[in-house]
């Protein structure tokens, strides 16, 4: 018995962009009862780089698209909810020296929650968006979320915190298409958004200068930028313990490398299609690891022991007394910053540090002492780690039936940020949390980011690092 789609009411979150426009067009062509709703989530134009109200132009285009398709158009202001659930969370996380992902929160708290509640009051059975991902219904009735067909545009990562209830009433009409195909459909349908550029920056805020945006609530306080030298690692107890433990876990014939070759993620496909690689670590050894050992492996290095003593010296013909820092084999102060909370691990731009032949990256921040630690070169030892921890209560399983029990482990592919190629890893569940041990070291693991794990093309779960 065929389903009468004309009796199914779908609300499309029409943003004014080409993706949501084509999503609405396709649903209308398929015979659904479609209406569009544009949500305003941000008022403060002063925080954007353009300095104007981008949302007003987006709303204008969205309304033209709805008129072209022939569907009702509504407007809803969710800015208060957005500030409370997304922006305030961002400020709180950055204040703690963590790196949140507002787009993930926007989907969980706004698009598929607050927005859905409004759409439901208008009679919607489903809410549809222009995300590049696919949805399937399993035989047991549960919903599976798969990577988008376009490997360059897969956006499943941003939906990693959605629940089964949220996914049941969600539709992703363009997930089976590539971006060029979406553009072609928009042109053929003569949609007003056909040539509109993709939006950039923070979800519904726009393109911003992040430090300037954060300074609305976070105080700017100057502190030291400390460059960490290689000898620090040769004597650091935690680094050496991690090195010894990882080496002991290796299979015969495998070797350990604590750094990884640099590969710009924007040049890589997010859906790389590679199979799950063979684990370089012994399975029996991994299963025997207890929580304390895994806590040790997943702990970031502490650079606070690098301290600097001063000495007095005489300068110039008049032998004027001056003060300088004594040489330290483990590091040196190479600059000043405006607040450690404005920097994230792996960051390269905005440091303002010269005099280096290789790029300089943030390898650690300490908000308590307001210190930023940096290292020179893509293969600096402080830039990469093998293991991360998801604390109890921070795990989210999209497929609850696949949740690991205490003591279990499972091979998965994982990414720790959008557009990162999927990485082979082992998930290990312990009473103290969920641990992810990668086959290869990972650059720029930052607290507050979301780690997302996949089985084949299906996204299984996620957690806050």
mmCIF file of N, CA, C and O in Angstrom, residues 14-18 20-22 24-25 36 58-71 73 190-194 196:
data_model
loop_
_atom_site.group_PDB
_atom_site.id
_atom_site.type_symbol
_atom_site.label_atom_id
_atom_site.label_comp_id
_atom_site.label_asym_id
_atom_site.label_seq_id
_atom_site.Cartn_x
_atom_site.Cartn_y
_atom_site.Cartn_z
ATOM 1 N N UNK A 14 14.255 26.743 6.073
ATOM 2 C CA UNK A 14 14.764 27.440 4.886
ATOM 3 C C UNK A 14 15.693 28.567 5.335
ATOM 4 O O UNK A 14 15.265 29.538 5.956
ATOM 5 N N UNK A 15 16.977 28.423 5.017
ATOM 6 C CA UNK A 15 17.985 29.373 5.495
ATOM 7 C C UNK A 15 18.306 30.471 4.494
ATOM 8 O O UNK A 15 18.973 31.446 4.827
ATOM 9 N N UNK A 16 17.864 30.299 3.254
ATOM 10 C CA UNK A 16 18.261 31.217 2.188
ATOM 11 C C UNK A 16 19.413 30.687 1.361
ATOM 12 O O UNK A 16 19.776 31.273 0.341
ATOM 13 N N UNK A 17 19.988 29.565 1.788
ATOM 14 C CA UNK A 17 21.067 28.935 1.047
ATOM 15 C C UNK A 17 20.548 27.942 0.023
ATOM 16 O O UNK A 17 19.376 27.562 0.036
ATOM 17 N N UNK A 18 21.430 27.493 -0.842
ATOM 18 C CA UNK A 18 21.011 26.615 -1.936
ATOM 19 C C UNK A 18 20.627 25.222 -1.433
ATOM 20 O O UNK A 18 19.713 24.582 -1.988
ATOM 21 N N UNK A 20 19.189 24.099 1.527
ATOM 22 C CA UNK A 20 17.835 23.993 2.072
ATOM 23 C C UNK A 20 16.792 24.318 1.004
ATOM 24 O O UNK A 20 15.678 23.771 1.025
ATOM 25 N N UNK A 21 17.143 25.172 0.053
ATOM 26 C CA UNK A 21 16.218 25.508 -1.030
ATOM 27 C C UNK A 21 15.906 24.283 -1.887
ATOM 28 O O UNK A 21 14.739 24.004 -2.210
ATOM 29 N N UNK A 22 16.948 23.542 -2.245
ATOM 30 C CA UNK A 22 16.756 22.330 -3.050
ATOM 31 C C UNK A 22 16.042 21.262 -2.244
ATOM 32 O O UNK A 22 15.224 20.505 -2.778
ATOM 33 N N UNK A 24 13.715 21.793 -0.048
ATOM 34 C CA UNK A 24 12.292 22.151 -0.125
ATOM 35 C C UNK A 24 11.712 21.831 -1.502
ATOM 36 O O UNK A 24 10.599 21.295 -1.626
ATOM 37 N N UNK A 25 12.477 22.132 -2.551
ATOM 38 C CA UNK A 25 12.029 21.870 -3.927
ATOM 39 C C UNK A 25 11.776 20.377 -4.151
ATOM 40 O O UNK A 25 10.737 19.991 -4.702
ATOM 41 N N UNK A 36 7.670 26.358 4.583
ATOM 42 C CA UNK A 36 9.024 26.789 4.959
ATOM 43 C C UNK A 36 8.964 27.670 6.199
ATOM 44 O O UNK A 36 8.003 28.408 6.414
ATOM 45 N N UNK A 58 19.423 36.889 4.125
ATOM 46 C CA UNK A 58 19.075 35.470 4.058
ATOM 47 C C UNK A 58 17.561 35.272 4.100
ATOM 48 O O UNK A 58 17.010 34.449 3.354
ATOM 49 N N UNK A 59 16.894 36.028 4.968
ATOM 50 C CA UNK A 59 15.431 35.909 5.052
ATOM 51 C C UNK A 59 14.777 36.345 3.740
ATOM 52 O O UNK A 59 13.822 35.694 3.272
ATOM 53 N N UNK A 60 15.286 37.410 3.159
ATOM 54 C CA UNK A 60 14.734 37.907 1.896
ATOM 55 C C UNK A 60 14.847 36.842 0.805
ATOM 56 O O UNK A 60 13.877 36.564 0.083
ATOM 57 N N UNK A 61 16.042 36.216 0.696
ATOM 58 C CA UNK A 61 16.238 35.173 -0.323
ATOM 59 C C UNK A 61 15.361 33.972 -0.026
ATOM 60 O O UNK A 61 14.751 33.386 -0.938
ATOM 61 N N UNK A 62 15.270 33.591 1.259
ATOM 62 C CA UNK A 62 14.458 32.436 1.643
ATOM 63 C C UNK A 62 12.989 32.655 1.257
ATOM 64 O O UNK A 62 12.314 31.739 0.755
ATOM 65 N N UNK A 63 12.507 33.873 1.456
ATOM 66 C CA UNK A 63 11.116 34.172 1.116
ATOM 67 C C UNK A 63 10.906 34.113 -0.398
ATOM 68 O O UNK A 63 9.869 33.631 -0.877
ATOM 69 N N UNK A 64 11.895 34.583 -1.172
ATOM 70 C CA UNK A 64 11.809 34.486 -2.637
ATOM 71 C C UNK A 64 11.771 33.027 -3.088
ATOM 72 O O UNK A 64 11.031 32.663 -4.010
ATOM 73 N N UNK A 65 12.591 32.188 -2.433
ATOM 74 C CA UNK A 65 12.628 30.762 -2.769
ATOM 75 C C UNK A 65 11.273 30.115 -2.494
ATOM 76 O O UNK A 65 10.740 29.350 -3.312
ATOM 77 N N UNK A 66 10.710 30.396 -1.317
ATOM 78 C CA UNK A 66 9.411 29.819 -0.954
ATOM 79 C C UNK A 66 8.341 30.238 -1.955
ATOM 80 O O UNK A 66 7.489 29.429 -2.358
ATOM 81 N N UNK A 67 8.388 31.506 -2.374
ATOM 82 C CA UNK A 67 7.418 31.999 -3.358
ATOM 83 C C UNK A 67 7.601 31.288 -4.700
ATOM 84 O O UNK A 67 6.624 30.922 -5.364
ATOM 85 N N UNK A 68 8.866 31.078 -5.083
ATOM 86 C CA UNK A 68 9.152 30.406 -6.347
ATOM 87 C C UNK A 68 8.649 28.957 -6.335
ATOM 88 O O UNK A 68 8.070 28.473 -7.321
ATOM 89 N N UNK A 69 8.856 28.279 -5.225
ATOM 90 C CA UNK A 69 8.434 26.878 -5.117
ATOM 91 C C UNK A 69 6.918 26.785 -4.958
ATOM 92 O O UNK A 69 6.295 25.804 -5.369
ATOM 93 N N UNK A 70 6.340 27.821 -4.342
ATOM 94 C CA UNK A 70 4.897 27.821 -4.119
ATOM 95 C C UNK A 70 4.505 27.185 -2.806
ATOM 96 O O UNK A 70 3.562 26.373 -2.754
ATOM 97 N N UNK A 71 5.219 27.517 -1.747
ATOM 98 C CA UNK A 71 4.924 26.963 -0.420
ATOM 99 C C UNK A 71 4.790 28.104 0.589
ATOM 100 O O UNK A 71 5.384 29.165 0.421
ATOM 101 N N UNK A 73 5.350 30.481 3.801
ATOM 102 C CA UNK A 73 6.596 30.913 4.434
ATOM 103 C C UNK A 73 6.284 31.554 5.782
ATOM 104 O O UNK A 73 5.418 32.412 5.889
ATOM 105 N N UNK A 190 15.460 27.292 -11.393
ATOM 106 C CA UNK A 190 15.545 28.759 -11.335
ATOM 107 C C UNK A 190 15.262 29.282 -9.930
ATOM 108 O O UNK A 190 14.540 30.274 -9.736
ATOM 109 N N UNK A 191 15.839 28.622 -8.958
ATOM 110 C CA UNK A 191 15.672 29.061 -7.573
ATOM 111 C C UNK A 191 16.555 30.285 -7.322
ATOM 112 O O UNK A 191 17.712 30.329 -7.768
ATOM 113 N N UNK A 192 16.070 31.294 -6.614
ATOM 114 C CA UNK A 192 16.841 32.525 -6.368
ATOM 115 C C UNK A 192 18.153 32.304 -5.619
ATOM 116 O O UNK A 192 19.034 33.162 -5.659
ATOM 117 N N UNK A 193 18.290 31.173 -4.956
ATOM 118 C CA UNK A 193 19.505 30.887 -4.180
ATOM 119 C C UNK A 193 20.523 30.060 -4.952
ATOM 120 O O UNK A 193 21.546 29.643 -4.396
ATOM 121 N N UNK A 194 20.273 29.817 -6.226
ATOM 122 C CA UNK A 194 21.095 28.880 -7.006
ATOM 123 C C UNK A 194 22.575 29.219 -6.988
ATOM 124 O O UNK A 194 23.431 28.333 -6.938
ATOM 125 N N UNK A 196 24.010 31.353 -4.712
ATOM 126 C CA UNK A 196 24.391 31.906 -3.411
ATOM 127 C C UNK A 196 25.543 31.096 -2.824
ATOM 128 O O UNK A 196 25.525 29.866 -2.817
#
